[in-house]
Short mmCIF file of C-alpha atoms and ligand atoms in Angstrom, two decimals:
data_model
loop_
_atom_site.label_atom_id
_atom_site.label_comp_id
_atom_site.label_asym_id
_atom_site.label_seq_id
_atom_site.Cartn_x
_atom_site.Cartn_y
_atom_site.Cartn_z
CA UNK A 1 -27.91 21.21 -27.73
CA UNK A 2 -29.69 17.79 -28.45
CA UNK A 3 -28.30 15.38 -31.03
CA UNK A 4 -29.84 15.69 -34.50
CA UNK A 5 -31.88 13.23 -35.36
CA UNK A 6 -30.58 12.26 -39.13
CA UNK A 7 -34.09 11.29 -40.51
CA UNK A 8 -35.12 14.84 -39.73
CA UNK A 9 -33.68 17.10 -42.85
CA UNK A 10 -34.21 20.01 -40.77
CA UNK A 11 -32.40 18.88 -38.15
CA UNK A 12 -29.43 17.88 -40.79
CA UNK A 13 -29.71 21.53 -41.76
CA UNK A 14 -29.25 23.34 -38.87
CA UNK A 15 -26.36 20.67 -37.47
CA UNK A 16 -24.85 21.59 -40.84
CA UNK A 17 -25.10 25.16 -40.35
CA UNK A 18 -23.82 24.92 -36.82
CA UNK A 19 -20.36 23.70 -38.52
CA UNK A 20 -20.34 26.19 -40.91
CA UNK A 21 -20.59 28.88 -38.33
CA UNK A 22 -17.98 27.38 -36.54
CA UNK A 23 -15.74 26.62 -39.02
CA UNK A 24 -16.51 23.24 -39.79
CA UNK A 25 -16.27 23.12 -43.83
CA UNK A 26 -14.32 20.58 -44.89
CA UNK A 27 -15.41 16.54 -45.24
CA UNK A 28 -12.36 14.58 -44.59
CA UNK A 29 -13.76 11.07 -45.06
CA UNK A 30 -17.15 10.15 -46.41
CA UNK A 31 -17.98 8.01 -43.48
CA UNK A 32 -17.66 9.50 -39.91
CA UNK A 33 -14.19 7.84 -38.21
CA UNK A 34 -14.63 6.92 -34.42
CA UNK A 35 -11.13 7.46 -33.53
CA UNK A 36 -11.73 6.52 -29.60
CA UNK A 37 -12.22 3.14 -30.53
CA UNK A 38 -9.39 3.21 -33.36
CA UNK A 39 -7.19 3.83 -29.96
CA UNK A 40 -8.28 1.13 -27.99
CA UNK A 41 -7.68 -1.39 -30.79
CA UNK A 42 -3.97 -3.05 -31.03
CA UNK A 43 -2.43 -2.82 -33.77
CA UNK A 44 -2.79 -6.42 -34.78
CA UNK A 45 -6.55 -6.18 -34.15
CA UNK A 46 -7.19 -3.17 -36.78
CA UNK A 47 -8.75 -4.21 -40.18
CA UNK A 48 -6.33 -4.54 -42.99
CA UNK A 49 -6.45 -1.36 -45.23
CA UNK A 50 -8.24 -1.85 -48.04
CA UNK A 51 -8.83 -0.52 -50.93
CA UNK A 52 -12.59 0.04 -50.73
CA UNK A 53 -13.78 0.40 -47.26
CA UNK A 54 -15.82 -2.68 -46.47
CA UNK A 55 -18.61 -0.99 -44.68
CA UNK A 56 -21.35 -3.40 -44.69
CA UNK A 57 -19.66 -6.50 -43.76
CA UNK A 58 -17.16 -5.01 -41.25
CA UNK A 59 -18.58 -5.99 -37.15
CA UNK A 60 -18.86 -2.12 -35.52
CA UNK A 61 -16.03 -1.64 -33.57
CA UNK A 62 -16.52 -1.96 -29.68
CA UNK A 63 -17.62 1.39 -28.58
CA UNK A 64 -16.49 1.91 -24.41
CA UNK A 65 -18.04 3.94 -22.64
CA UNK A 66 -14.72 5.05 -21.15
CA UNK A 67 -11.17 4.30 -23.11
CA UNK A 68 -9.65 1.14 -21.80
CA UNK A 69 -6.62 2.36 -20.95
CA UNK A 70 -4.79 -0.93 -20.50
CA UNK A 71 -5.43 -1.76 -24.47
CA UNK A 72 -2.97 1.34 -25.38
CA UNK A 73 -0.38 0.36 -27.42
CA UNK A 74 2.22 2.25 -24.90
CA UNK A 75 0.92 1.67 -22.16
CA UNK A 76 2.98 1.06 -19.09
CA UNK A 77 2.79 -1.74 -17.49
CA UNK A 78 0.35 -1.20 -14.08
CA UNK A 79 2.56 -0.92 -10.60
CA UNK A 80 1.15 -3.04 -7.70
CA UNK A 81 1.00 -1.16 -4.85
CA UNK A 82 2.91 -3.12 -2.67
CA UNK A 83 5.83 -2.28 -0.12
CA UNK A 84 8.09 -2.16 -3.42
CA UNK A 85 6.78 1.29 -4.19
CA UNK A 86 8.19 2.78 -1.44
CA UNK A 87 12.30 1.93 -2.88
CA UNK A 88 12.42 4.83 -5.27
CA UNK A 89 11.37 7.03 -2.65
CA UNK A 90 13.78 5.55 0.20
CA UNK A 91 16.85 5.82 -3.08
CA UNK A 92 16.05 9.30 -2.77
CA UNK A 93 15.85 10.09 0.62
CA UNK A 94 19.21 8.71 1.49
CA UNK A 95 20.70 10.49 -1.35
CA UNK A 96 19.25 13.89 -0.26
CA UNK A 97 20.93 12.73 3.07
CA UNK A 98 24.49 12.17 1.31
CA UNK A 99 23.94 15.34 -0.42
CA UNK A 100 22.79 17.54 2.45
CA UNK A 101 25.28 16.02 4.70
CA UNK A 102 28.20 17.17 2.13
CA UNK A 103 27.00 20.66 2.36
CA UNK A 104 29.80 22.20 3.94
CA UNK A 105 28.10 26.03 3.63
CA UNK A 106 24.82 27.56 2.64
CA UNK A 107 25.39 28.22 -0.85
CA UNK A 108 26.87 24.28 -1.59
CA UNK A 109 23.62 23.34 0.11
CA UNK A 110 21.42 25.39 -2.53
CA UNK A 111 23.55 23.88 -5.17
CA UNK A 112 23.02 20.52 -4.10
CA UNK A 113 19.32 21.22 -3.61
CA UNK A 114 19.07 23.12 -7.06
CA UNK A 115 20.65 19.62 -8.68
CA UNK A 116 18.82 17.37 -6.91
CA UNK A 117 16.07 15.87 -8.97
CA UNK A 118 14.46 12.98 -6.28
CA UNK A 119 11.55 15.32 -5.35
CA UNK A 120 8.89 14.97 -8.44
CA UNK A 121 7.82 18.83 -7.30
CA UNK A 122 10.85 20.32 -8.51
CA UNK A 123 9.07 19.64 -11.68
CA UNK A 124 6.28 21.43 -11.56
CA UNK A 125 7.21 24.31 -9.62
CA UNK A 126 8.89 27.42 -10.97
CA UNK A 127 11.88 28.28 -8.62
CA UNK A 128 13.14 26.22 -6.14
CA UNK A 129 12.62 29.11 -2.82
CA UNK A 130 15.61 28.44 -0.49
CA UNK A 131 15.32 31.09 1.99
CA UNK A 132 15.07 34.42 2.47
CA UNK A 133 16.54 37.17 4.95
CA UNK A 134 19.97 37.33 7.46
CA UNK A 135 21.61 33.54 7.70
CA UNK A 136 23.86 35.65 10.48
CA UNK A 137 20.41 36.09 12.54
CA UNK A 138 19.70 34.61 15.57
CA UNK A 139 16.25 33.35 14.92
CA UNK A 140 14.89 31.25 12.09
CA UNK A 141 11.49 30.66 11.01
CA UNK A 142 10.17 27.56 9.00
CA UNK A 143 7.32 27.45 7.17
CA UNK A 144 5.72 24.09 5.10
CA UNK A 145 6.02 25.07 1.54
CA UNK A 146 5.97 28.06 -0.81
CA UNK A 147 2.32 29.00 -2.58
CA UNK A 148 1.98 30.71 -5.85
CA UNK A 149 3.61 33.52 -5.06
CA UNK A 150 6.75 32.56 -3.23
CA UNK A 151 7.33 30.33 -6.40
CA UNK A 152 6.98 33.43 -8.77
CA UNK A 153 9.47 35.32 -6.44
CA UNK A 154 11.86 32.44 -5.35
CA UNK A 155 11.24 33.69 -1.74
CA UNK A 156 9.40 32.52 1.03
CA UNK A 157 6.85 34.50 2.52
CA UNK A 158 6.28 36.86 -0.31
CA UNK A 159 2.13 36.59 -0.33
CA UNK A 160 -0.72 37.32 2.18
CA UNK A 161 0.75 35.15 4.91
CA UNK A 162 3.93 36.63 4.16
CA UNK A 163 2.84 40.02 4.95
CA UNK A 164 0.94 38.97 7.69
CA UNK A 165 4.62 37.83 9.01
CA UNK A 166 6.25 40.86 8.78
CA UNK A 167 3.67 42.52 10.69
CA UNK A 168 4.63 39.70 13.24
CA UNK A 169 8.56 39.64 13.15
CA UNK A 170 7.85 43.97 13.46
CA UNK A 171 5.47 43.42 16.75
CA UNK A 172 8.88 41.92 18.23
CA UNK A 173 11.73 44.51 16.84
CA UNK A 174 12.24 42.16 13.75
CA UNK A 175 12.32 42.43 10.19
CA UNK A 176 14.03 40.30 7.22
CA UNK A 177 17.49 41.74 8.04
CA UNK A 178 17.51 40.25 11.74
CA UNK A 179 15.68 36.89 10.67
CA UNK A 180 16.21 33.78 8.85
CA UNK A 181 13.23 32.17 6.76
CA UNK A 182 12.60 29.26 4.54
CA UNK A 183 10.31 25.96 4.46
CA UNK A 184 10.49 22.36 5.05
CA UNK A 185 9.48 22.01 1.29
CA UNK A 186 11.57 24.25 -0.59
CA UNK A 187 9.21 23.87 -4.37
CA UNK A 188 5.59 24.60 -4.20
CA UNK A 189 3.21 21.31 -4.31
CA UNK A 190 0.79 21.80 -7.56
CA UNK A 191 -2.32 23.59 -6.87
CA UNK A 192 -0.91 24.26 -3.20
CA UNK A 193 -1.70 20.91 -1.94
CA UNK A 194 -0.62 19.56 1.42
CA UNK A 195 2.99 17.73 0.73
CA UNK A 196 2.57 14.16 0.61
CA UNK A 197 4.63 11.93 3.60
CA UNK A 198 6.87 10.88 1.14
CA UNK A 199 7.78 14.35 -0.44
CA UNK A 200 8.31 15.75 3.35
CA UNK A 201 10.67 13.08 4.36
CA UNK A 202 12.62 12.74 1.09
CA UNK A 203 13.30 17.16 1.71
CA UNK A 204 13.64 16.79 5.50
CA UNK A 205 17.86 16.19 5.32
CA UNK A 206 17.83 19.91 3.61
CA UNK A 207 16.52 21.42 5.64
CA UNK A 208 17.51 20.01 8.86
CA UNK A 209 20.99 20.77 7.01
CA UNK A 210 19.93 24.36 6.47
CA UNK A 211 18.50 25.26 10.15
CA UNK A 212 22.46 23.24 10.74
CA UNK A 213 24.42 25.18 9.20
CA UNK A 214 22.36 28.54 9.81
CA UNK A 215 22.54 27.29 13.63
CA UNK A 216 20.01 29.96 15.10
CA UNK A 217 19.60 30.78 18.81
CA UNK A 218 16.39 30.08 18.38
CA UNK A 219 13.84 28.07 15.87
CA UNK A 220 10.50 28.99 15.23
CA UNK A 221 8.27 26.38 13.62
CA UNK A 222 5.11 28.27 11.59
CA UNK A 223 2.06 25.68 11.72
CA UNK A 224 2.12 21.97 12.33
CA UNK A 225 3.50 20.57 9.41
CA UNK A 226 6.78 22.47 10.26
CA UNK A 227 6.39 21.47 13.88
CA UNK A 228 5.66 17.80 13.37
CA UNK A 229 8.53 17.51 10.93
CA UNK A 230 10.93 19.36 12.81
CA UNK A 231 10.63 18.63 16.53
CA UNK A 232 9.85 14.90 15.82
CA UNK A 233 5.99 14.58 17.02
CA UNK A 234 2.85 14.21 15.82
CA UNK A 235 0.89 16.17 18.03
CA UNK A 236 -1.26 18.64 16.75
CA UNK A 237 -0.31 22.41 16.34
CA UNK A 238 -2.97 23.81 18.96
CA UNK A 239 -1.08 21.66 21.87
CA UNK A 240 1.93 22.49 20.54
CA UNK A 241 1.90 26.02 20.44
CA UNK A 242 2.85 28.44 23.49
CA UNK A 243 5.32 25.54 24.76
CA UNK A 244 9.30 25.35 24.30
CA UNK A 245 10.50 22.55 22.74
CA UNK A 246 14.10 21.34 21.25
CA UNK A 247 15.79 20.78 17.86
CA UNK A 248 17.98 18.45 17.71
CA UNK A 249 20.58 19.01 15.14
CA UNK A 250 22.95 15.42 13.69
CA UNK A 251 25.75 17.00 15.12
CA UNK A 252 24.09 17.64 18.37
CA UNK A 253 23.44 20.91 18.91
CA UNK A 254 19.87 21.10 20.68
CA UNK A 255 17.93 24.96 19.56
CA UNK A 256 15.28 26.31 21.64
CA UNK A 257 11.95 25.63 18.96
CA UNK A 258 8.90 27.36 19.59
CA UNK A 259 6.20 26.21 17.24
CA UNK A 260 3.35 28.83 16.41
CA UNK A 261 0.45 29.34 14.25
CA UNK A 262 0.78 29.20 10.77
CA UNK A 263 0.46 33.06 8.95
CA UNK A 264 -2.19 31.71 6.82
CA UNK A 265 -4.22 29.80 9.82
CA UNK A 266 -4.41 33.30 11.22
CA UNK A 267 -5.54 34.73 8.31
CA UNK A 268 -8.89 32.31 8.38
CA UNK A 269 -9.13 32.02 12.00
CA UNK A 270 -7.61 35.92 13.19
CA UNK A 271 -9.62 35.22 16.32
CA UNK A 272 -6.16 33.02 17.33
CA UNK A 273 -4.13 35.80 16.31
CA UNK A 274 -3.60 36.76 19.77
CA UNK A 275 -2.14 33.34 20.54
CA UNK A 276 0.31 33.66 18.13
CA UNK A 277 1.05 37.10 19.88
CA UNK A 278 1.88 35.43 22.82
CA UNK A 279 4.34 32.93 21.24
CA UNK A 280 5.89 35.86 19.47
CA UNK A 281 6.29 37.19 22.95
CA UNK A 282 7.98 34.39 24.25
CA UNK A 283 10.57 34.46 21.37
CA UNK A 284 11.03 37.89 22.05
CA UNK A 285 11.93 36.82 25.60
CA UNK A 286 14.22 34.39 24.91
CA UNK A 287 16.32 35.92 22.73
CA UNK A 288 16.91 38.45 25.09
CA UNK A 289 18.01 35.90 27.65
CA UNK A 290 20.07 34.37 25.46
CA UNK A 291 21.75 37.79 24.40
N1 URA B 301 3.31 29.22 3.47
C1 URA B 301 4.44 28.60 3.83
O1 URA B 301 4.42 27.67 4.65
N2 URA B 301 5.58 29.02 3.28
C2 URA B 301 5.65 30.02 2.42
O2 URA B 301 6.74 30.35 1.97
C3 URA B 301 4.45 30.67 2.07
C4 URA B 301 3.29 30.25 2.59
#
């Protein structure tokens, strides 16, 4: 729609009857009220109230073409981004440490998680997904973080890439009764977006805790972010893959870790599917040697 011009009464006219058709009936003021640029204006700068309005003699009021949003009344005051930022985030990392070190079982450890409020995604997500399946088994799985659907359910692995999963864990003689699963991130990032540095390392102690206290034969890392996070490296999943590797737990304990490719990687790139057969194979084997 272009802007009416208001010399043009027919213009006026239709404008008019736009409003009417959509609701518009009513005249609150006589004048039209920029209320953008009311905003922007302290408090101290806005004209006395008067009793007539003086139109005429009154400067317009500066007209941005984006609200400055420094001018607010409430707003708070910028942050610098200097190494200062990083304290809140460090506070909270140590005290997910204190509190996933305290965990002396499974379900203290999903209490402490459940009242731990240090990771800003706990916020936005719906359920916090702990894990799902046999904390008896001897394998565990660890994905990155739950999507839309495992934070609907409160389980990990619950969508596509889930199912794709059980179609894996069957290939080798396992289901969700003979496995352990959960995530490095246990709340879903907004929008599914890749967990920032800061959100990975302030959830790391729980689940390093979790795969602890679990204490599986064997650990399976699904994709790279589990793999780098996990077994302490930052090369990429593709190298990774195939190749045995250790977790080491605080008390100790090293677990077998064979990092594979992520369920939802295989979903856009199936063509590697028959890598991740392989590694599935190899778990197989191993947990037969081990008994
Ligand atoms: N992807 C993950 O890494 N974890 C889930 O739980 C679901 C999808």
């Amino acid at each position: 729609m272009t802007a009416a011009s208001p010399n043009n009464p027919i213009d006026i006219a239709d404008l008019l009857a736009f409003y009417a058709s959509a609701g518009v009936d009513d005249a609150l003021e006589d004048e039209p009220v920029n209320r953008l640029a009311e905003a922007v204006q302290k408090p101290s700068e806005r004209a006395p109230v008067a009793a007539t309005p003086a139109r005429e003699s009154a400067p317009p009021p500066p007209e941005p073409s984006r609200p400055d949003m420094s001018r607010l009344p409430d707003a708070p005051p910028a942050r610098a981004p200097s190494a200062s930022a990083t304290v809140p985030d460090e506070a909270q990392a140590a005290l997910a440490r204190q509190l996933a070190a305290t965990a002396a079982s499974l379900d203290e450890l999903r209490q402490h998680m459940a009242a731990f409020d240090g990771c800003n995604l706990k916020f936005t997500a719906k359920n916090m997904v702990f894990a799902d399946g046999n904390p008896n088994a001897a394998v565990m799985l660890v994905g990155e973080a739950p999507g839309r659907d495992e934070d609907i359910e409160g389980l990990p692995f619950v969508g596509r890439s889930g199912r794709l999963l059980d179609r894996m864990l069957a290939a080798i003689g396992l289901d969700r009764t003979s496995a352990y699963i959960a995530n490095v991130i246990p709340w879903r990032p907004p929008g599914n977006r890749t967990p920032t540095p800061h959100e990975t390392e302030i959830c790391r102690p729980f689940i390093e805790r979790q795969i602890e206290l679990v204490n599986p034969k064997v650990l399976v890392n699904l994709g790279g972010p589990s793999a780098k996070t996990l077994l302490n490296t930052t090369e990429g999943i593709l190298r990774l893959r195939g190749n045995w590797r250790v977790h080491m737990t605080a008390s100790g304990t090293a677990i077998p870790a064979m990092p594979t490719l992520h369920p939802a990687y295989l979903l856009r790139t199936p063509a590697h599917k028959k890598l991740a057969w392989r590694d599935f194979l190899e778990v197989k084997a191993k947990l037969r040697a081990l008994g």
